[in-house]
Every structure is written in C-alpha cells, then in structure tokens.
Amino acid sequence: MTRRLKSVASDTATSLSQQIKNLTSSQALRKASELNKPVHRFTLSISLGKDDSQLVYQGWTLNDDPDTVWIVPPQSNWAYGLSVSDVNRAEQNGHDQAQTGK
C-alpha cells in the first residue's frame, strides 16, 4: 500500500512522524548501505518551517523479506525493520488525518 500525501498540516505531519518513530522492531539494526537490492516503498518529507529544512524518512522492502519495511531515519546511515502491517497502519492513519484535515 503506497499513498502520496501532498501537504498536510504540521500537527498531522508531527503525528505521522511520531507514529513511525514509536513503532517497535524485532529486527536488529542494519547499515542502510548493506540492504540487498532494496525496493523503494516510500519517502516521507517533513518541512520544519520557513528555513526550508526537512526531515526525510525513506522506506525500503527487500525481495527476500517482503513482510518487513526497512526505515532509514533522517540523516542516518542505519535502517530498522518494521512489520508491513505496522507501516500500513501508520500510512493509513496519516492518509485519514490528511483527508479529514485533522
């Protein structure tokens, strides 16, 4: 499930970012550069205000492990694995919040 959210209010973006950060992982951290043939799943860019600084999260899946989404947090060289169902739930919540304007 991949959705494209164009622009959302700051409280929605903060909520989505917090949801991703608060998901738990049973996977060991991996160097992002060592993910074997990753397939891009999403990019979440959060603008931090007038100075144009952004937080950018990248999400990747691997062909040999399609049930895990590897998240690379802003300015990090490490990836942590989250279950696809948890990421789908966070994506759906963000999509729902953007649609309702909350």
Short mmCIF file of C-alpha atoms in Angstrom, two decimals, residues 3 5 11 19 22 27 29 32 38 42-43 45-46 49 51 53 58-60 64 67 70 72 77-78 80 86 95 97:
data_model
loop_
_atom_site.label_atom_id
_atom_site.label_comp_id
_atom_site.label_asym_id
_atom_site.label_seq_id
_atom_site.Cartn_x
_atom_site.Cartn_y
_atom_site.Cartn_z
CA ARG A 3 -0.17 6.59 -0.78
CA LEU A 5 0.24 12.79 0.65
CA ASP A 11 0.24 18.61 13.60
CA GLN A 19 3.85 7.09 14.80
CA ASN A 22 7.29 4.88 18.07
CA GLN A 27 14.83 -6.78 13.84
CA LEU A 29 19.63 -2.54 13.07
CA ALA A 32 21.36 1.07 5.11
CA PRO A 38 16.16 -2.68 -1.81
CA PHE A 42 8.01 5.49 0.41
CA THR A 43 9.61 8.83 1.16
CA SER A 45 9.48 14.55 3.90
CA ILE A 46 8.54 16.84 6.75
CA GLY A 49 9.24 25.79 8.76
CA ASP A 51 14.02 27.94 6.69
CA SER A 53 14.88 22.43 6.48
CA GLN A 58 12.97 6.53 3.47
CA GLY A 59 11.21 3.16 3.50
CA TRP A 60 12.51 0.09 1.63
CA ASP A 64 13.66 -11.93 0.14
CA ASP A 67 6.96 -8.59 5.26
CA TRP A 70 13.33 -1.04 6.39
CA VAL A 72 16.09 4.91 7.22
CA ASN A 77 23.09 5.51 7.77
CA TRP A 78 21.15 2.84 9.65
CA TYR A 80 15.49 -0.57 11.23
CA ASP A 86 2.50 -1.59 11.29
CA HIS A 95 -3.88 9.42 4.93
CA GLN A 97 -5.79 12.59 9.00
#
